[in-house]
mmCIF file of C-alpha atoms and ligand atoms in Angstrom:
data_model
loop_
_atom_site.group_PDB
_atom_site.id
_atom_site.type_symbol
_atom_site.label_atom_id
_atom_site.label_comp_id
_atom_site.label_asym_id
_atom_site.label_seq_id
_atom_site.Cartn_x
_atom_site.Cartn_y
_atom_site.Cartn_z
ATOM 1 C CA UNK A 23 48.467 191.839 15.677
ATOM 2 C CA UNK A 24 45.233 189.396 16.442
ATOM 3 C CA UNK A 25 46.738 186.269 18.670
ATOM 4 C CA UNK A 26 46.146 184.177 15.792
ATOM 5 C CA UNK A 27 48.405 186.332 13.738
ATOM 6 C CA UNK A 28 50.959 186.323 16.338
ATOM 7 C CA UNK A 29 50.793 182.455 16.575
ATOM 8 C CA UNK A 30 51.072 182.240 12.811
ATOM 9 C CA UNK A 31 53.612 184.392 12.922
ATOM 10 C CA UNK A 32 56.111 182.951 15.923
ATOM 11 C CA UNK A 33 55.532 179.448 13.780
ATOM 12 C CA UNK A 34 57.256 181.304 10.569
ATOM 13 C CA UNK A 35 60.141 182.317 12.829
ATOM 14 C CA UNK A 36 60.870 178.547 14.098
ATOM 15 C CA UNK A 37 60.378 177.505 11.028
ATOM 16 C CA UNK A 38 63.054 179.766 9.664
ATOM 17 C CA UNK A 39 65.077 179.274 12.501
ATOM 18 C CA UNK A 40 64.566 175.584 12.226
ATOM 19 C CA UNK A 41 65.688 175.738 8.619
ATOM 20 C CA UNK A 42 68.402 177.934 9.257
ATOM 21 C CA UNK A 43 69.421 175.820 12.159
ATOM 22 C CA UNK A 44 69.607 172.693 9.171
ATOM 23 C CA UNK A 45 71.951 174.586 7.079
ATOM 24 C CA UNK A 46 74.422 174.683 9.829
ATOM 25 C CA UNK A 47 76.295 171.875 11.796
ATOM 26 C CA UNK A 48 74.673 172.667 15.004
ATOM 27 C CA UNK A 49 77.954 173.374 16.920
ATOM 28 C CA UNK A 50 79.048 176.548 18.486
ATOM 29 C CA UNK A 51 83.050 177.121 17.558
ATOM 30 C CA UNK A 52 85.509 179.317 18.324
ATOM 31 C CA UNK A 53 89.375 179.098 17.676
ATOM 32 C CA UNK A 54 92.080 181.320 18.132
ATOM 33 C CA UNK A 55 95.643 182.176 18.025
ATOM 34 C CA UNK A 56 97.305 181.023 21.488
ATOM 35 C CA UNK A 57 96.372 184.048 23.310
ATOM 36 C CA UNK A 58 92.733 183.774 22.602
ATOM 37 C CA UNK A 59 91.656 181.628 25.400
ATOM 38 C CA UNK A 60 89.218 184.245 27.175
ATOM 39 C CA UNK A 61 88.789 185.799 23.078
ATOM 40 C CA UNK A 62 87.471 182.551 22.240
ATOM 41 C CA UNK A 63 85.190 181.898 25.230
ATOM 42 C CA UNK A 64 83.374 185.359 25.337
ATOM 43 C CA UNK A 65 82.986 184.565 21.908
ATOM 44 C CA UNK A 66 81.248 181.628 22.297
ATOM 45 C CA UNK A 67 79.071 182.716 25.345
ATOM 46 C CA UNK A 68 78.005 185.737 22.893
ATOM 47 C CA UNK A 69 76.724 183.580 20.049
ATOM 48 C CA UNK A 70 74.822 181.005 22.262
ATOM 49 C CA UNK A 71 73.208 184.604 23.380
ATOM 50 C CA UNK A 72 72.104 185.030 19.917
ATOM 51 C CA UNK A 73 74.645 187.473 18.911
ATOM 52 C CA UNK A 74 76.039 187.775 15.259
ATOM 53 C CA UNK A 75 79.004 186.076 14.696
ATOM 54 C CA UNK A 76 81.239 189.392 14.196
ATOM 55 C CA UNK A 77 79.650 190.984 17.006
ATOM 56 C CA UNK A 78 80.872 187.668 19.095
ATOM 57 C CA UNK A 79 84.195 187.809 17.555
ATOM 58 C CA UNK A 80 85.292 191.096 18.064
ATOM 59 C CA UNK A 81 84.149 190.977 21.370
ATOM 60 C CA UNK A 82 86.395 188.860 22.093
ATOM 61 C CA UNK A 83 89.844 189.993 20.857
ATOM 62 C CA UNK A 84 88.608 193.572 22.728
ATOM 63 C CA UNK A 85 89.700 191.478 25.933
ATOM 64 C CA UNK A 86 92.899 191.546 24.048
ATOM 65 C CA UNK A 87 93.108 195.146 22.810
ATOM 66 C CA UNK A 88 91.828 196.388 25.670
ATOM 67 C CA UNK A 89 95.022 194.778 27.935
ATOM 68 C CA UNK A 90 97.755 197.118 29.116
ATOM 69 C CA UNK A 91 99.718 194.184 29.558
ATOM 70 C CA UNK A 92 99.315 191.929 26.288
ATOM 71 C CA UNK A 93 102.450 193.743 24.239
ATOM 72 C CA UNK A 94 101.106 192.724 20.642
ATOM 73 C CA UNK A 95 97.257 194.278 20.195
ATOM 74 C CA UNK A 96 95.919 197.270 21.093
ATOM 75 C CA UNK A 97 96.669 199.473 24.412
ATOM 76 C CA UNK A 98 99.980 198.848 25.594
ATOM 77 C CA UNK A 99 101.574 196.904 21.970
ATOM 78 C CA UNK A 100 105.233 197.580 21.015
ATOM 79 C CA UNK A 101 105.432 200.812 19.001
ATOM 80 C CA UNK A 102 107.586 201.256 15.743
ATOM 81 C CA UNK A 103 110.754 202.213 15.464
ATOM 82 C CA UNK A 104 110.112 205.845 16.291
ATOM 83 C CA UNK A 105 107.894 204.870 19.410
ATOM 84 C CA UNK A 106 105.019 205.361 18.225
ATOM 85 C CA UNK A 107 101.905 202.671 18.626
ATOM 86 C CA UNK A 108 100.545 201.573 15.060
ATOM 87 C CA UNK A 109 97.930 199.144 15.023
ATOM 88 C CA UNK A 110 96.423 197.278 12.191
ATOM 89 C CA UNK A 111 92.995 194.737 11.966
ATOM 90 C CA UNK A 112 90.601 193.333 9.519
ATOM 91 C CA UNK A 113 86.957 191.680 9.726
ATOM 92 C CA UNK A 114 84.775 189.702 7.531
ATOM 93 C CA UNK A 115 81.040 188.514 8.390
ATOM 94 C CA UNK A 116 80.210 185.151 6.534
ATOM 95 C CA UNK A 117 76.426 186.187 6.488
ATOM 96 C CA UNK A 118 76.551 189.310 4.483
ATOM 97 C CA UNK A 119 80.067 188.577 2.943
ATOM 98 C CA UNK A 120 81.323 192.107 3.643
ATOM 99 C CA UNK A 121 84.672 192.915 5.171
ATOM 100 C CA UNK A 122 86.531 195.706 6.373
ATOM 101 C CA UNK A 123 90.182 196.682 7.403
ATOM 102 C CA UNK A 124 92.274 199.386 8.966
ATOM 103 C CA UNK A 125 95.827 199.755 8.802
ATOM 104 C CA UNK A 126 98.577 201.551 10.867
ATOM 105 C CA UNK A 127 96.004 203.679 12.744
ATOM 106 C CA UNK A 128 97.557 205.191 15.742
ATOM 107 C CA UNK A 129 95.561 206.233 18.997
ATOM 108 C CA UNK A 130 92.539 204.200 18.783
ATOM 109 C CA UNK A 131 92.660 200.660 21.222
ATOM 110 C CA UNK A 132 90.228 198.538 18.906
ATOM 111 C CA UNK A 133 90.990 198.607 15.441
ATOM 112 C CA UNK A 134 88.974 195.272 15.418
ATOM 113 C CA UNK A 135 86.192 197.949 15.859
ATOM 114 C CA UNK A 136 86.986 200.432 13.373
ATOM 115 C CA UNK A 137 87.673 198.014 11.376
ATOM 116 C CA UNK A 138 83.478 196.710 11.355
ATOM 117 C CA UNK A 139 83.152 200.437 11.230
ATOM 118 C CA UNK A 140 84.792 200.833 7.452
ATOM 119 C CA UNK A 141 82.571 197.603 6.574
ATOM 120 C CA UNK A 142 79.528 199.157 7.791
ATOM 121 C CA UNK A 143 79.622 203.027 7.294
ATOM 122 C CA UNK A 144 81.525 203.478 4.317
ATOM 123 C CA UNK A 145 81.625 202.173 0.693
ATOM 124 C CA UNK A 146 85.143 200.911 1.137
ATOM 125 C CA UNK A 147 87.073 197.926 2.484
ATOM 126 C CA UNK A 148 90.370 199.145 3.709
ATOM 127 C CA UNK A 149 91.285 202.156 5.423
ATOM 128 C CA UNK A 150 94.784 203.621 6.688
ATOM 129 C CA UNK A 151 96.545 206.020 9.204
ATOM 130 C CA UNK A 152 95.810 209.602 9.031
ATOM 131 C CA UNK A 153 92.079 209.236 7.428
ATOM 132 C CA UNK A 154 91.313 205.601 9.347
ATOM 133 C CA UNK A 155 91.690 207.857 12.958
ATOM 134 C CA UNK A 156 89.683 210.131 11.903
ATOM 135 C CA UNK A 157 86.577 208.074 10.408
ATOM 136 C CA UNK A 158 87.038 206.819 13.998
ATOM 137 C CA UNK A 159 86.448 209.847 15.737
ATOM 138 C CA UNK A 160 83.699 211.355 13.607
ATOM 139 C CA UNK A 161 81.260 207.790 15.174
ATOM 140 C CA UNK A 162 83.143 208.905 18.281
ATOM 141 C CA UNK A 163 85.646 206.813 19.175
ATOM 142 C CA UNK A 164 87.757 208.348 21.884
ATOM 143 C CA UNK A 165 91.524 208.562 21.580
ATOM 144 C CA UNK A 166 94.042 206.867 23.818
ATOM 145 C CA UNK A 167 97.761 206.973 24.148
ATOM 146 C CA UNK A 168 98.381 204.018 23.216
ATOM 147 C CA UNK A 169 102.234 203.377 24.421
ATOM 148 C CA UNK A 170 102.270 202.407 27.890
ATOM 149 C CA UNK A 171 105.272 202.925 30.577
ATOM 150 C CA UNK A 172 106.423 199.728 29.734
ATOM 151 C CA UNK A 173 106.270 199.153 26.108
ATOM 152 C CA UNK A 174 108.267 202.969 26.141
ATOM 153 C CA UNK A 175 110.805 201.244 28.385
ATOM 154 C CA UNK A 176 111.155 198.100 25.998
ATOM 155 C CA UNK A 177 111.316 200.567 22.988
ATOM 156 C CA UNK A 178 113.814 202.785 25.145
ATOM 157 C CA UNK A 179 116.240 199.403 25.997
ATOM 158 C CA UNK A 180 116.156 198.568 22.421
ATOM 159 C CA UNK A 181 117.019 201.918 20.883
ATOM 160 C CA UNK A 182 119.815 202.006 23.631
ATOM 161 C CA UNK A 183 120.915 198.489 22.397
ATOM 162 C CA UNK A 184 121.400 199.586 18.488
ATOM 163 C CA UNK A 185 125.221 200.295 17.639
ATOM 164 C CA UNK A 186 126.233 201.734 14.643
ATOM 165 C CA UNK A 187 129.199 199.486 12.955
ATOM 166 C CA UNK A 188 131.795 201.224 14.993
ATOM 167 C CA UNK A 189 129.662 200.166 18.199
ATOM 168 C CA UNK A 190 128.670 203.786 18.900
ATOM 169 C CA UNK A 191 125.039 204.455 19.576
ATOM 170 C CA UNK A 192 123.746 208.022 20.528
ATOM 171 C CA UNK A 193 121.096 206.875 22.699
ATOM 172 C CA UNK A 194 123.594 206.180 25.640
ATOM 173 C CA UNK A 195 125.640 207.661 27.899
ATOM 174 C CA UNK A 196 129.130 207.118 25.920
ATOM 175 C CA UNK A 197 128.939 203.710 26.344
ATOM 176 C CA UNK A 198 130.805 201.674 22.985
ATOM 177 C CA UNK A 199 130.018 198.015 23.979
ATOM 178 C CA UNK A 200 126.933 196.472 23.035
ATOM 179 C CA UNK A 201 124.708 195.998 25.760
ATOM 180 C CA UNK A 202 124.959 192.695 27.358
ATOM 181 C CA UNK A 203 124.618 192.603 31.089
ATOM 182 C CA UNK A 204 121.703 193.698 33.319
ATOM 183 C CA UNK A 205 124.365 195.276 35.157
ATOM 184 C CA UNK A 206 124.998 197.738 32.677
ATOM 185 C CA UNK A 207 121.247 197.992 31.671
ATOM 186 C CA UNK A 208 120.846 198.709 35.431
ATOM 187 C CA UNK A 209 123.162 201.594 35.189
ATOM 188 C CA UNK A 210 121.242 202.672 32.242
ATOM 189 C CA UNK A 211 117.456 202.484 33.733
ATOM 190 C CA UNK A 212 118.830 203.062 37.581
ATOM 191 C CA UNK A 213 115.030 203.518 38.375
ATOM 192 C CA UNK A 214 113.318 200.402 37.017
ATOM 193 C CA UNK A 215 113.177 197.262 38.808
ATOM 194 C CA UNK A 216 115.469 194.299 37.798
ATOM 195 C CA UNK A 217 111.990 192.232 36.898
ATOM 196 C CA UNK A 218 111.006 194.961 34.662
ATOM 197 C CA UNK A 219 114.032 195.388 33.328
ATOM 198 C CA UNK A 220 114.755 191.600 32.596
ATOM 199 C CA UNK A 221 111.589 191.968 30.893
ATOM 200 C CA UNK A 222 112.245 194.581 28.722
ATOM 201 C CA UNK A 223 115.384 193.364 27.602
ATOM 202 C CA UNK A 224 113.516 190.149 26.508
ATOM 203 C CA UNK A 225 111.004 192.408 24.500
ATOM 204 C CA UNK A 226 114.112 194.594 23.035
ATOM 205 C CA UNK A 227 116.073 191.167 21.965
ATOM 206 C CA UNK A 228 113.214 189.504 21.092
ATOM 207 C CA UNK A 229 109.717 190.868 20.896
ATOM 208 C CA UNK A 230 106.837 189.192 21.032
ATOM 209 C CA UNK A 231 104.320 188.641 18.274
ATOM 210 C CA UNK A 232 101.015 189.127 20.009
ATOM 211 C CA UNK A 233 98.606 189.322 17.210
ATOM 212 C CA UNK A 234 95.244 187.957 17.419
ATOM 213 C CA UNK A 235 93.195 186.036 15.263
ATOM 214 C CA UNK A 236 89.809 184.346 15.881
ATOM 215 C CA UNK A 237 87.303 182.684 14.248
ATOM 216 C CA UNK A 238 83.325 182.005 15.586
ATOM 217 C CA UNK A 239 80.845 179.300 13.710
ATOM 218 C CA UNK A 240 76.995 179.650 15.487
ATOM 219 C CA UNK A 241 74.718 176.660 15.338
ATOM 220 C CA UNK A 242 73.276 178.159 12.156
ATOM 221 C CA UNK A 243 76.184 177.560 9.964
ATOM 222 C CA UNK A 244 76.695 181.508 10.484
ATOM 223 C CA UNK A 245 80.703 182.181 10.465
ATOM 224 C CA UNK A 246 83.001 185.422 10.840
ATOM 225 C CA UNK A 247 86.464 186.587 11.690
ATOM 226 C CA UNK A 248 88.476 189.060 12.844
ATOM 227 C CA UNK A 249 92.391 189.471 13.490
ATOM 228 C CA UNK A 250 94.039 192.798 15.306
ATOM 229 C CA UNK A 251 97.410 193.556 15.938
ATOM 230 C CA UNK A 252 100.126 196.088 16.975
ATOM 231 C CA UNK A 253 102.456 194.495 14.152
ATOM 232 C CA UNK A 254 106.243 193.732 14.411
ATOM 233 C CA UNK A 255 107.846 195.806 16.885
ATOM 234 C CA UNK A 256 110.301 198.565 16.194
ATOM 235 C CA UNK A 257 108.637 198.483 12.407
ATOM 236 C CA UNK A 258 109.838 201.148 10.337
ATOM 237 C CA UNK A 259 107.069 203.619 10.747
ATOM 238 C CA UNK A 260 104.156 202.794 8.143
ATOM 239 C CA UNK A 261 104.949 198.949 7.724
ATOM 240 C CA UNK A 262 101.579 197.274 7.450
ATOM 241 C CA UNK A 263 101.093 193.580 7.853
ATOM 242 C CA UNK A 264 99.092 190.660 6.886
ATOM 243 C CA UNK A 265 96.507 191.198 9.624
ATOM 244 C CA UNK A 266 94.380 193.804 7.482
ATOM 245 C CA UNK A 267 95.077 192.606 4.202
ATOM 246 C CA UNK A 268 91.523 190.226 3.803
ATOM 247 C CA UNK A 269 92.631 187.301 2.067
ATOM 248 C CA UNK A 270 96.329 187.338 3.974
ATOM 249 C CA UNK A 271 95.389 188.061 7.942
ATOM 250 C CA UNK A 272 92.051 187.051 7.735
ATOM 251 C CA UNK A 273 89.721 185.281 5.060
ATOM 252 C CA UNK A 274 86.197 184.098 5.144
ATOM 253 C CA UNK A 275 83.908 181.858 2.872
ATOM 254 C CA UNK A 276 80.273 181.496 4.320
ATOM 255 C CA UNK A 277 79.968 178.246 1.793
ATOM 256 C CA UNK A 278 83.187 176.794 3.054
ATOM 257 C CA UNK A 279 85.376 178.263 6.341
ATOM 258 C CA UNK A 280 87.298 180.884 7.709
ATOM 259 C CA UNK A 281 91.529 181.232 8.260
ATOM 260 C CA UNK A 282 94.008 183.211 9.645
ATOM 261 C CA UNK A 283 97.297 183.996 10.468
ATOM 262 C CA UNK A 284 99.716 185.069 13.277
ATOM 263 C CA UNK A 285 103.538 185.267 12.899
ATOM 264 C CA UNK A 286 105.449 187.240 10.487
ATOM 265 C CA UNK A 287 103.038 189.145 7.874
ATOM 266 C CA UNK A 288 105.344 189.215 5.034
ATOM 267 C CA UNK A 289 105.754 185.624 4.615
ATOM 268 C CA UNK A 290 101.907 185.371 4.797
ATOM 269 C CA UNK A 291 101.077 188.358 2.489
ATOM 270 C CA UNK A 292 103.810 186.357 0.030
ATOM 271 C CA UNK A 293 100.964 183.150 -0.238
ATOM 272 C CA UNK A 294 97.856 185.068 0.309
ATOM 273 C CA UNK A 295 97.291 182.887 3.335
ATOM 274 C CA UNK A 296 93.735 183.012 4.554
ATOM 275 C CA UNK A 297 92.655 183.161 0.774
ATOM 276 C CA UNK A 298 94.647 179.867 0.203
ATOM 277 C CA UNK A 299 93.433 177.776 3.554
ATOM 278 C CA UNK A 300 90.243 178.746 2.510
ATOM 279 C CA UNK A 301 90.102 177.410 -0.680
ATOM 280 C CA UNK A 302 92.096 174.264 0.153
ATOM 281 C CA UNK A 303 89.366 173.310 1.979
ATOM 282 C CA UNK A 304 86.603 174.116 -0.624
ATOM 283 C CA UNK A 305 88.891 171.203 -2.873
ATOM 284 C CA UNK A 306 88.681 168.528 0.093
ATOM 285 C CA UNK A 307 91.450 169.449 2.704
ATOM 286 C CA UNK A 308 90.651 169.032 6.266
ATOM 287 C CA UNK A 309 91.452 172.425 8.121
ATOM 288 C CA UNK A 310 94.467 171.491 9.329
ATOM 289 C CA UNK A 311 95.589 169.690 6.302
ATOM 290 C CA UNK A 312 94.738 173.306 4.565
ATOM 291 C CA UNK A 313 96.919 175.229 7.075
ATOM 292 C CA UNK A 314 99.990 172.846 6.282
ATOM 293 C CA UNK A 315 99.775 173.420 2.786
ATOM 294 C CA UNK A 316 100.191 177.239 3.498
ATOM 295 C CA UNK A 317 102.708 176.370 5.701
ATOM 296 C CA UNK A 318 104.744 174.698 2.605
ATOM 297 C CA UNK A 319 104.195 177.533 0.434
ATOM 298 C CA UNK A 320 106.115 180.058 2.995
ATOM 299 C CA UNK A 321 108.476 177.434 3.090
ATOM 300 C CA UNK A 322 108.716 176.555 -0.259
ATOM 301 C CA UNK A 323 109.357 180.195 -1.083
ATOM 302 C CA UNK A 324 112.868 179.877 0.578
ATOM 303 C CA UNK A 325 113.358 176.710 -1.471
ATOM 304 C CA UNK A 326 112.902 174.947 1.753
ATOM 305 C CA UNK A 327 116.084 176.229 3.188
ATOM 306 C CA UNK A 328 115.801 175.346 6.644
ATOM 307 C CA UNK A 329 118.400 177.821 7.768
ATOM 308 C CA UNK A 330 116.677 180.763 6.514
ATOM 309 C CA UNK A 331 113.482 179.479 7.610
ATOM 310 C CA UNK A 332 114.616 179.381 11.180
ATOM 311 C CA UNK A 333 114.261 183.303 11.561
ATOM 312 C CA UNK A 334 110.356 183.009 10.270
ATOM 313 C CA UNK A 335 107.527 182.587 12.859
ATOM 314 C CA UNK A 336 104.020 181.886 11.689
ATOM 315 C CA UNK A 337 101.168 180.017 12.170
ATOM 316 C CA UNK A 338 97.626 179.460 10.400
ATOM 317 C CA UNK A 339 94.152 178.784 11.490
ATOM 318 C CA UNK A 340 91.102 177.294 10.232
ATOM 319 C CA UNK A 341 87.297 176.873 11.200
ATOM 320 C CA UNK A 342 85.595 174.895 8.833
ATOM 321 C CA UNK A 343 81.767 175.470 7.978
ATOM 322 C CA UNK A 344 80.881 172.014 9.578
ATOM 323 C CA UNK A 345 82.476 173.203 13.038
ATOM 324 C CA UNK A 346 85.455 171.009 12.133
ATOM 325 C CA UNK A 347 89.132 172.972 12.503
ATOM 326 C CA UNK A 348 92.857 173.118 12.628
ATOM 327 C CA UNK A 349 95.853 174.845 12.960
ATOM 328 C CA UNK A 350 99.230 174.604 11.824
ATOM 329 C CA UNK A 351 102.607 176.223 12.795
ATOM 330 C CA UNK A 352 105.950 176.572 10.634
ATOM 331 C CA UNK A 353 108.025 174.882 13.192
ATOM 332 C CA UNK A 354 106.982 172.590 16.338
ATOM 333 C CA UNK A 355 105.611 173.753 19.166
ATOM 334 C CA UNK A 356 102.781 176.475 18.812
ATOM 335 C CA UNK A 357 99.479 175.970 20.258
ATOM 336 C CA UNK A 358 96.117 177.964 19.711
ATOM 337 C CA UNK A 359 92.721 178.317 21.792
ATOM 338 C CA UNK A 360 89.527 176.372 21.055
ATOM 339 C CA UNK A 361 86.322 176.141 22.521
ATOM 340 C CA UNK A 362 83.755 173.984 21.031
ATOM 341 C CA UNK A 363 81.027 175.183 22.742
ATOM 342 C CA UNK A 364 80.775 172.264 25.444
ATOM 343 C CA UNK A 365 82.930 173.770 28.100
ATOM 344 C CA UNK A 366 85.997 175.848 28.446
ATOM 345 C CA UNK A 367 88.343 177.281 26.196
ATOM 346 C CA UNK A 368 91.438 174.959 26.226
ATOM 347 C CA UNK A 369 94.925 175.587 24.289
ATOM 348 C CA UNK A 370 95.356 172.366 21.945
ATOM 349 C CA UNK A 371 98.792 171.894 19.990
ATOM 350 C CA UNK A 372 99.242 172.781 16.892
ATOM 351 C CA UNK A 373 100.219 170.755 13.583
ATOM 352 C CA UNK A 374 103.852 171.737 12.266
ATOM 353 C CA UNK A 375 106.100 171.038 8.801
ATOM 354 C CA UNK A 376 109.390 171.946 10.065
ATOM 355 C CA UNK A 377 110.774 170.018 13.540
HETATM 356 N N1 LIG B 28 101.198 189.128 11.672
HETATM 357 C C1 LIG B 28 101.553 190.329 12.358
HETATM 358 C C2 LIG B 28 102.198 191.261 11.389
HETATM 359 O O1 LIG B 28 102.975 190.825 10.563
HETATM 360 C C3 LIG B 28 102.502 190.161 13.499
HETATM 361 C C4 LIG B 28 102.310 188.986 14.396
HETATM 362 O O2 LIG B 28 101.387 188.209 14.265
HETATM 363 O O3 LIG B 28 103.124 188.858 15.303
HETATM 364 O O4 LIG B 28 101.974 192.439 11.505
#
């Protein structure tokens, strides 16, 4: 290439940039569930780099996946009901409008990964268990165990909490009282430490719903998403949730916006909840206007009986293609991670229907 040519040539690429650049909003973006605060700042560090917008994305909920002790993604989230780690996670790149998904795969810590992998090596969207691991090992993924000593000792204090309806539950010693006190917990688990044990008695009465979602808009208008979970614990074995069901756990419109979803996947699945915030905003609603709407849908579908509502969890999230977003929560209270590309990530309440 003469220097003229090259001259010529780095003038195209500004110009495309530059008209790229004018199809976007200018702002860098990321949101996330609560739990995304370093998700959603590696994120944006990535796509000021230049990276692509999935690339930044998943990169971020890795921190996530890859953390022993975050109990709802990846290494170290509750297992199912027979112990066993099954994780589930979805992706879609605005750019190229392609998407990809993997459900209840077992051994592997970044679904989020295997996950692009379906969207990128294969002619299919959605892959599950058995066949999902082991697209992941032929590109050479390496396999983990996946349950960690303390996620086996929440699953272990739960199992030993079950009783039948005559209060008898094989798991323990001949004990036929529930299990109530740490003392007899202690008796149980004589080796654990009372923090630890506390703990797991928390997880075992009421787990945590760890899932991650997040979203990432570059200066060029460019937006993906990704969301990666371990799913409800003690989940009969196979249950698959919203998070790898695109359209549910995770929707994106390059014209429009992305949204997702963290909480209990049934209810979400039920309203086709990244699908619907999606298009709510396409007719006019602001993000978080959008995510309150699918709020009232999951609502609405228990003819707003605030009773049985109380037992349902959830929250939505929405990045709008102008760098504008929102999220909204059943019930008062939740928060989720932003940064907007001036500083660091921050943890901003979210909206809510019920109080
Ligand atoms: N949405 C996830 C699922 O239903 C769980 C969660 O977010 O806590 O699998």
């Amino acid at each position: 290439m003469t220097r003229r040519e090259l001259i010529l040539s780095s003038a195209a690429l500004s110009a495309a940039a530059a008209a790229a650049q004018s199809n976007g909003s200018g702002k860098t973006v990321s949101i996330a569930s609560g739990n995304g605060i370093n998700a959603t700042a590696r994120a944006v560090e990535m796509m000021k780099a230049g990276a692509d917008t999935l690339d930044a994305v998943i990169a971020g909920v890795n921190i996530n996946e890859d953390d022993p002790d975050e109990h709802g993604v990846g290494l170290g989230g509750l297992p199912n009901e027979e112990g066993v780690v099954e994780l589930d996670a979805s992706v879609m790149h605005g750019p190229t409008r392609r998407c990809g998904a993997v459900a209840s795969i077992q051994r592997i810590k970044n679904p989020s990964k295997v996950a692009k992998l379906v969207m990128q090596e294969t002619d299919h969207v959605m892959m599950a268990g058995a066949g999902a691991l082991k697209l992941a090992k032929a590109f050479g993924f390496a396999e983990d165990e996946l349950l960690t000593e303390k996620s086996r000792l929440a699953w272990m204090v739960w199992k030993k909490s079950l009783r039948d309806a005559s209060g008898h539950n094989n798991w323990t010693d001949g004990l036929d009282a529930p299990v109530k006190a740490s003392a007899q917990l202690k008796k149980m688990f004589p080796d654990v430490d009372e923090k630890t044990l506390a703990w797991a008695w928390q997880m075992a009465v009421h787990p945590i719903a760890g899932t991650i979602n997040c979203l990432g808009l570059n200066a060029k208008g460019e937006i993906s998403g990704v969301t990666t979970t371990s799913g409800l614990a003690w989940k009969i074995a196979g249950r698959v949730g919203d998070s790898p069901i695109i359209g549910a756990g995770l929707y994106v419109d390059q014209e429009v916006g992305g949204a997702g979803s963290t909480g209990r996947g049934e209810e979400n699945i039920r309203i086709s909840g990244g699908h619907t915030i999606v298009e709510n905003m396409r007719r006019g609603m602001s993000p978080t206007e959008a995510c309150l709407d699918a709020c009232k849908r999951v609502a609405r579908n228990y003819d707003n009986d605030n009773t049985r509502l109380k037992a349902i969890g959830i929250t939505f999230y929405a990045l709008r293609k102008d760098g504008v977003y929102g999220s909204a929560n059943l019930w008062k209270g939740g928060q989720f991670a932003v940064n907007d590309g001036k500083g660091p990530s921050r943890l901003e309440n979210c909206a809510y229907l019920l109080g």
